[in-house]
C-alpha atoms as an extended CHARMM CRD file, in Angstrom:
* protein
*
       161  EXT
         1         1  UNK       CA            -37.8860000000       -0.8090000000      -29.0890000000  PROA      1               0.0000000000
         2         2  UNK       CA            -36.2970000000        2.2200000000      -27.7240000000  PROA      2               0.0000000000
         3         3  UNK       CA            -32.6920000000        2.4860000000      -26.5470000000  PROA      3               0.0000000000
         4         4  UNK       CA            -31.1140000000        4.9190000000      -24.2970000000  PROA      4               0.0000000000
         5         5  UNK       CA            -30.2800000000        7.3140000000      -26.7350000000  PROA      5               0.0000000000
         6         6  UNK       CA            -33.7200000000        8.3550000000      -27.6250000000  PROA      6               0.0000000000
         7         7  UNK       CA            -35.6660000000        7.0310000000      -24.8780000000  PROA      7               0.0000000000
         8         8  UNK       CA            -33.8040000000        7.4380000000      -21.5940000000  PROA      8               0.0000000000
         9         9  UNK       CA            -32.2010000000       10.6700000000      -22.2130000000  PROA      9               0.0000000000
        10        10  UNK       CA            -35.2810000000       12.4410000000      -23.5200000000  PROA      10              0.0000000000
        11        11  UNK       CA            -37.3340000000       10.8770000000      -20.4300000000  PROA      11              0.0000000000
        12        12  UNK       CA            -34.8710000000       11.9690000000      -18.0380000000  PROA      12              0.0000000000
        13        13  UNK       CA            -34.1570000000       15.5590000000      -19.5250000000  PROA      13              0.0000000000
        14        14  UNK       CA            -37.4660000000       16.4830000000      -20.3240000000  PROA      14              0.0000000000
        15        15  UNK       CA            -39.9370000000       13.8330000000      -19.1800000000  PROA      15              0.0000000000
        16        16  UNK       CA            -40.8490000000       12.9700000000      -22.9230000000  PROA      16              0.0000000000
        17        17  UNK       CA            -40.3930000000        9.8860000000      -24.7780000000  PROA      17              0.0000000000
        18        18  UNK       CA            -40.7840000000       10.6300000000      -28.0520000000  PROA      18              0.0000000000
        19        19  UNK       CA            -41.4950000000        6.9450000000      -29.3730000000  PROA      19              0.0000000000
        20        20  UNK       CA            -44.0550000000        6.8070000000      -26.8370000000  PROA      20              0.0000000000
        21        21  UNK       CA            -45.6940000000        9.6520000000      -28.4110000000  PROA      21              0.0000000000
        22        22  UNK       CA            -45.1970000000        8.6610000000      -32.3480000000  PROA      22              0.0000000000
        23        23  UNK       CA            -46.9930000000        5.4140000000      -31.2190000000  PROA      23              0.0000000000
        24        24  UNK       CA            -49.8740000000        6.9560000000      -29.7490000000  PROA      24              0.0000000000
        25        25  UNK       CA            -50.4260000000        8.9400000000      -32.8040000000  PROA      25              0.0000000000
        26        26  UNK       CA            -49.8600000000        5.8290000000      -35.0850000000  PROA      26              0.0000000000
        27        27  UNK       CA            -52.2610000000        3.2320000000      -33.5910000000  PROA      27              0.0000000000
        28        28  UNK       CA            -50.9120000000        0.2280000000      -35.9470000000  PROA      28              0.0000000000
        29        29  UNK       CA            -47.6400000000        0.5480000000      -34.7790000000  PROA      29              0.0000000000
        30        30  UNK       CA            -46.3960000000       -1.6120000000      -31.4720000000  PROA      30              0.0000000000
        31        31  UNK       CA            -43.9470000000       -0.1920000000      -28.8300000000  PROA      31              0.0000000000
        32        32  UNK       CA            -42.0370000000       -2.5850000000      -26.4310000000  PROA      32              0.0000000000
        33        33  UNK       CA            -40.1700000000        0.0690000000      -24.7140000000  PROA      33              0.0000000000
        34        34  UNK       CA            -36.6890000000       -1.3550000000      -24.0600000000  PROA      34              0.0000000000
        35        35  UNK       CA            -37.7390000000       -4.5140000000      -25.3060000000  PROA      35              0.0000000000
        36        36  UNK       CA            -39.6950000000       -7.4380000000      -25.1460000000  PROA      36              0.0000000000
        37        37  UNK       CA            -41.3600000000      -10.7500000000      -27.0680000000  PROA      37              0.0000000000
        38        38  UNK       CA            -43.0510000000      -10.2890000000      -30.6760000000  PROA      38              0.0000000000
        39        39  UNK       CA            -44.9730000000      -12.9420000000      -32.1500000000  PROA      39              0.0000000000
        40        40  UNK       CA            -44.9780000000      -12.7680000000      -35.9680000000  PROA      40              0.0000000000
        41        41  UNK       CA            -46.9120000000      -14.9610000000      -37.9610000000  PROA      41              0.0000000000
        42        42  UNK       CA            -45.7210000000      -15.7400000000      -41.5340000000  PROA      42              0.0000000000
        43        43  UNK       CA            -48.1050000000      -17.8490000000      -43.5220000000  PROA      43              0.0000000000
        44        44  UNK       CA            -49.0600000000      -20.6590000000      -41.5830000000  PROA      44              0.0000000000
        45        45  UNK       CA            -46.1320000000      -20.3880000000      -39.0530000000  PROA      45              0.0000000000
        46        46  UNK       CA            -45.4890000000      -18.3390000000      -35.9150000000  PROA      46              0.0000000000
        47        47  UNK       CA            -42.1930000000      -17.2770000000      -35.1540000000  PROA      47              0.0000000000
        48        48  UNK       CA            -41.5410000000      -15.9190000000      -31.4920000000  PROA      48              0.0000000000
        49        49  UNK       CA            -38.6900000000      -13.2020000000      -31.3060000000  PROA      49              0.0000000000
        50        50  UNK       CA            -37.0740000000      -11.7790000000      -28.0030000000  PROA      50              0.0000000000
        51        51  UNK       CA            -35.6140000000       -8.2370000000      -28.8330000000  PROA      51              0.0000000000
        52        52  UNK       CA            -34.2820000000       -5.9880000000      -26.6130000000  PROA      52              0.0000000000
        53        53  UNK       CA            -32.1470000000       -2.6640000000      -27.4020000000  PROA      53              0.0000000000
        54        54  UNK       CA            -29.6950000000       -3.6050000000      -24.3600000000  PROA      54              0.0000000000
        55        55  UNK       CA            -28.8230000000       -6.4810000000      -22.2380000000  PROA      55              0.0000000000
        56        56  UNK       CA            -26.1400000000       -7.6270000000      -19.9660000000  PROA      56              0.0000000000
        57        57  UNK       CA            -23.1340000000       -9.5740000000      -20.0210000000  PROA      57              0.0000000000
        58        58  UNK       CA            -21.7390000000       -8.1560000000      -23.0080000000  PROA      58              0.0000000000
        59        59  UNK       CA            -18.5440000000       -9.3520000000      -24.1750000000  PROA      59              0.0000000000
        60        60  UNK       CA            -16.0920000000       -7.3950000000      -26.2790000000  PROA      60              0.0000000000
        61        61  UNK       CA            -14.5250000000      -10.7860000000      -27.9860000000  PROA      61              0.0000000000
        62        62  UNK       CA            -17.8040000000      -12.2310000000      -28.5790000000  PROA      62              0.0000000000
        63        63  UNK       CA            -20.8670000000      -10.1520000000      -29.8230000000  PROA      63              0.0000000000
        64        64  UNK       CA            -23.3940000000      -12.9850000000      -29.6940000000  PROA      64              0.0000000000
        65        65  UNK       CA            -22.4280000000      -13.7660000000      -25.7820000000  PROA      65              0.0000000000
        66        66  UNK       CA            -25.1390000000      -11.2560000000      -24.3240000000  PROA      66              0.0000000000
        67        67  UNK       CA            -27.7090000000      -12.4690000000      -26.9170000000  PROA      67              0.0000000000
        68        68  UNK       CA            -27.3930000000      -16.0860000000      -25.7440000000  PROA      68              0.0000000000
        69        69  UNK       CA            -27.2560000000      -15.2370000000      -22.3010000000  PROA      69              0.0000000000
        70        70  UNK       CA            -30.7090000000      -13.2600000000      -22.8580000000  PROA      70              0.0000000000
        71        71  UNK       CA            -32.2520000000      -16.2650000000      -24.0330000000  PROA      71              0.0000000000
        72        72  UNK       CA            -30.9890000000      -18.4210000000      -21.0530000000  PROA      72              0.0000000000
        73        73  UNK       CA            -31.9340000000      -16.0920000000      -18.3600000000  PROA      73              0.0000000000
        74        74  UNK       CA            -35.3130000000      -14.5640000000      -20.0380000000  PROA      74              0.0000000000
        75        75  UNK       CA            -36.9470000000      -16.7170000000      -22.4780000000  PROA      75              0.0000000000
        76        76  UNK       CA            -35.6860000000      -20.1710000000      -23.7770000000  PROA      76              0.0000000000
        77        77  UNK       CA            -38.6750000000      -20.6340000000      -26.3070000000  PROA      77              0.0000000000
        78        78  UNK       CA            -37.7580000000      -18.1980000000      -28.8850000000  PROA      78              0.0000000000
        79        79  UNK       CA            -36.8570000000      -18.5490000000      -32.2410000000  PROA      79              0.0000000000
        80        80  UNK       CA            -34.7830000000      -15.5510000000      -32.6450000000  PROA      80              0.0000000000
        81        81  UNK       CA            -33.3960000000      -13.1600000000      -30.2560000000  PROA      81              0.0000000000
        82        82  UNK       CA            -31.5770000000       -9.6670000000      -30.9390000000  PROA      82              0.0000000000
        83        83  UNK       CA            -30.0210000000       -7.2720000000      -28.8320000000  PROA      83              0.0000000000
        84        84  UNK       CA            -28.6970000000       -3.9240000000      -30.4690000000  PROA      84              0.0000000000
        85        85  UNK       CA            -26.7700000000       -1.0760000000      -28.4340000000  PROA      85              0.0000000000
        86        86  UNK       CA            -23.1740000000       -2.3890000000      -28.8920000000  PROA      86              0.0000000000
        87        87  UNK       CA            -22.6720000000       -0.9870000000      -32.5750000000  PROA      87              0.0000000000
        88        88  UNK       CA            -21.1660000000       -4.3240000000      -33.7070000000  PROA      88              0.0000000000
        89        89  UNK       CA            -22.9220000000       -6.7710000000      -35.9360000000  PROA      89              0.0000000000
        90        90  UNK       CA            -23.4210000000      -10.5010000000      -35.4940000000  PROA      90              0.0000000000
        91        91  UNK       CA            -25.7790000000      -12.9490000000      -37.0710000000  PROA      91              0.0000000000
        92        92  UNK       CA            -25.4370000000      -17.0450000000      -36.0440000000  PROA      92              0.0000000000
        93        93  UNK       CA            -27.0720000000      -19.9000000000      -35.4730000000  PROA      93              0.0000000000
        94        94  UNK       CA            -27.0170000000      -21.3430000000      -31.8280000000  PROA      94              0.0000000000
        95        95  UNK       CA            -27.9640000000      -24.6630000000      -30.4530000000  PROA      95              0.0000000000
        96        96  UNK       CA            -29.1260000000      -25.0120000000      -26.7900000000  PROA      96              0.0000000000
        97        97  UNK       CA            -30.6800000000      -28.0560000000      -24.7560000000  PROA      97              0.0000000000
        98        98  UNK       CA            -31.5780000000      -29.5970000000      -28.2550000000  PROA      98              0.0000000000
        99        99  UNK       CA            -33.4020000000      -26.2250000000      -29.1660000000  PROA      99              0.0000000000
       100       100  UNK       CA            -32.2270000000      -24.2190000000      -32.1720000000  PROA      100             0.0000000000
       101       101  UNK       CA            -32.1350000000      -20.3350000000      -32.2330000000  PROA      101             0.0000000000
       102       102  UNK       CA            -30.8080000000      -17.3520000000      -34.3210000000  PROA      102             0.0000000000
       103       103  UNK       CA            -28.9090000000      -14.6570000000      -32.3270000000  PROA      103             0.0000000000
       104       104  UNK       CA            -28.7300000000      -11.4220000000      -33.8960000000  PROA      104             0.0000000000
       105       105  UNK       CA            -26.9670000000       -7.7950000000      -33.1680000000  PROA      105             0.0000000000
       106       106  UNK       CA            -27.6980000000       -5.1760000000      -35.5840000000  PROA      106             0.0000000000
       107       107  UNK       CA            -24.7380000000       -2.6720000000      -36.2680000000  PROA      107             0.0000000000
       108       108  UNK       CA            -25.2530000000        1.0180000000      -35.8430000000  PROA      108             0.0000000000
       109       109  UNK       CA            -25.7050000000        3.8630000000      -38.3960000000  PROA      109             0.0000000000
       110       110  UNK       CA            -23.7660000000        5.9620000000      -36.0600000000  PROA      110             0.0000000000
       111       111  UNK       CA            -20.5230000000        7.2140000000      -37.5740000000  PROA      111             0.0000000000
       112       112  UNK       CA            -17.1890000000        6.8570000000      -36.2050000000  PROA      112             0.0000000000
       113       113  UNK       CA            -16.7150000000       10.4610000000      -34.6570000000  PROA      113             0.0000000000
       114       114  UNK       CA            -15.0400000000       11.8990000000      -31.4820000000  PROA      114             0.0000000000
       115       115  UNK       CA            -17.1710000000       10.1140000000      -29.2610000000  PROA      115             0.0000000000
       116       116  UNK       CA            -16.6350000000        6.7680000000      -30.5780000000  PROA      116             0.0000000000
       117       117  UNK       CA            -12.6580000000        7.6150000000      -30.6560000000  PROA      117             0.0000000000
       118       118  UNK       CA            -12.8770000000        8.7010000000      -26.9040000000  PROA      118             0.0000000000
       119       119  UNK       CA            -14.7100000000        5.6180000000      -25.5110000000  PROA      119             0.0000000000
       120       120  UNK       CA            -12.0120000000        3.4060000000      -27.2790000000  PROA      120             0.0000000000
       121       121  UNK       CA            -14.4890000000        1.9660000000      -30.3570000000  PROA      121             0.0000000000
       122       122  UNK       CA            -12.9630000000        0.9670000000      -33.7070000000  PROA      122             0.0000000000
       123       123  UNK       CA            -14.7890000000        2.0530000000      -37.0200000000  PROA      123             0.0000000000
       124       124  UNK       CA            -17.4950000000       -0.4320000000      -37.5260000000  PROA      124             0.0000000000
       125       125  UNK       CA            -19.0790000000       -1.0970000000      -40.8980000000  PROA      125             0.0000000000
       126       126  UNK       CA            -22.9470000000       -0.3730000000      -41.2060000000  PROA      126             0.0000000000
       127       127  UNK       CA            -24.0650000000       -3.9680000000      -41.4820000000  PROA      127             0.0000000000
       128       128  UNK       CA            -27.8760000000       -5.2650000000      -40.5840000000  PROA      128             0.0000000000
       129       129  UNK       CA            -28.3800000000       -8.7550000000      -40.2150000000  PROA      129             0.0000000000
       130       130  UNK       CA            -31.5610000000      -10.5940000000      -41.4780000000  PROA      130             0.0000000000
       131       131  UNK       CA            -33.5630000000      -13.6310000000      -41.4350000000  PROA      131             0.0000000000
       132       132  UNK       CA            -35.8820000000      -15.1070000000      -43.9620000000  PROA      132             0.0000000000
       133       133  UNK       CA            -38.7680000000      -16.6350000000      -42.4650000000  PROA      133             0.0000000000
       134       134  UNK       CA            -40.6610000000      -19.6630000000      -44.2450000000  PROA      134             0.0000000000
       135       135  UNK       CA            -44.3520000000      -19.6150000000      -44.4370000000  PROA      135             0.0000000000
       136       136  UNK       CA            -45.1660000000      -23.2900000000      -44.8490000000  PROA      136             0.0000000000
       137       137  UNK       CA            -42.4630000000      -24.9900000000      -42.4920000000  PROA      137             0.0000000000
       138       138  UNK       CA            -40.8090000000      -23.5730000000      -39.3530000000  PROA      138             0.0000000000
       139       139  UNK       CA            -37.3940000000      -22.8840000000      -40.9650000000  PROA      139             0.0000000000
       140       140  UNK       CA            -35.1750000000      -19.7410000000      -40.5250000000  PROA      140             0.0000000000
       141       141  UNK       CA            -32.3720000000      -18.5060000000      -42.9080000000  PROA      141             0.0000000000
       142       142  UNK       CA            -30.0230000000      -16.2950000000      -41.1740000000  PROA      142             0.0000000000
       143       143  UNK       CA            -27.7330000000      -13.8730000000      -43.0040000000  PROA      143             0.0000000000
       144       144  UNK       CA            -24.9460000000      -11.6760000000      -41.9790000000  PROA      144             0.0000000000
       145       145  UNK       CA            -26.1710000000       -8.6180000000      -43.8140000000  PROA      145             0.0000000000
       146       146  UNK       CA            -29.8340000000       -7.7070000000      -45.2410000000  PROA      146             0.0000000000
       147       147  UNK       CA            -28.2600000000       -7.3350000000      -48.7720000000  PROA      147             0.0000000000
       148       148  UNK       CA            -27.3310000000      -11.1660000000      -48.6010000000  PROA      148             0.0000000000
       149       149  UNK       CA            -30.6040000000      -11.9300000000      -47.6050000000  PROA      149             0.0000000000
       150       150  UNK       CA            -32.5160000000      -10.0380000000      -50.3200000000  PROA      150             0.0000000000
       151       151  UNK       CA            -29.8310000000      -11.7380000000      -52.8650000000  PROA      151             0.0000000000
       152       152  UNK       CA            -30.7550000000      -15.2320000000      -51.4630000000  PROA      152             0.0000000000
       153       153  UNK       CA            -34.5070000000      -14.7690000000      -51.4530000000  PROA      153             0.0000000000
       154       154  UNK       CA            -34.5100000000      -13.3490000000      -54.7540000000  PROA      154             0.0000000000
       155       155  UNK       CA            -32.4500000000      -16.1490000000      -56.1890000000  PROA      155             0.0000000000
       156       156  UNK       CA            -34.2670000000      -18.9650000000      -54.4820000000  PROA      156             0.0000000000
       157       157  UNK       CA            -37.8850000000      -17.6110000000      -54.6660000000  PROA      157             0.0000000000
       158       158  UNK       CA            -38.4880000000      -15.1410000000      -57.5670000000  PROA      158             0.0000000000
       159       159  UNK       CA            -39.0310000000      -16.8230000000      -60.7270000000  PROA      159             0.0000000000
       160       160  UNK       CA            -37.0650000000      -14.8870000000      -63.4560000000  PROA      160             0.0000000000
       161       161  UNK       CA            -38.4480000000      -14.2850000000      -67.0150000000  PROA      161             0.0000000000
């Protein structure tokens, strides 16, 4: 998935999309442009993920708002929805019309710099939410950080000595 930093600005300035060029060179990599739907099969179970770099209806007070609106407006049969762009992390279960979803917003590796301060952004930790997808039954476990997901997986599923 590409964003305005690496796709739009490069394409507009140089008529060149670096991610598209990378995907052409590496045939086993899928590229969704600004976003799309991914069907991921883990064991016997298929999960549907809706992921976009950017979506409208952002809320400064609720980073999940845009992701929830994306589910309502684009595709409500997904299991997980992800929107990036805002550099503020979120991971939460979400129920709508008797359907359960997970909504995620990854943080950013962008540092707190002059650009951030000029535009009124606060310093944010680099946090990447993660999910564990179960292979035998349709079950998703969401975690606020990748590290928490790894720890949970190791504690639950890896037999120690």
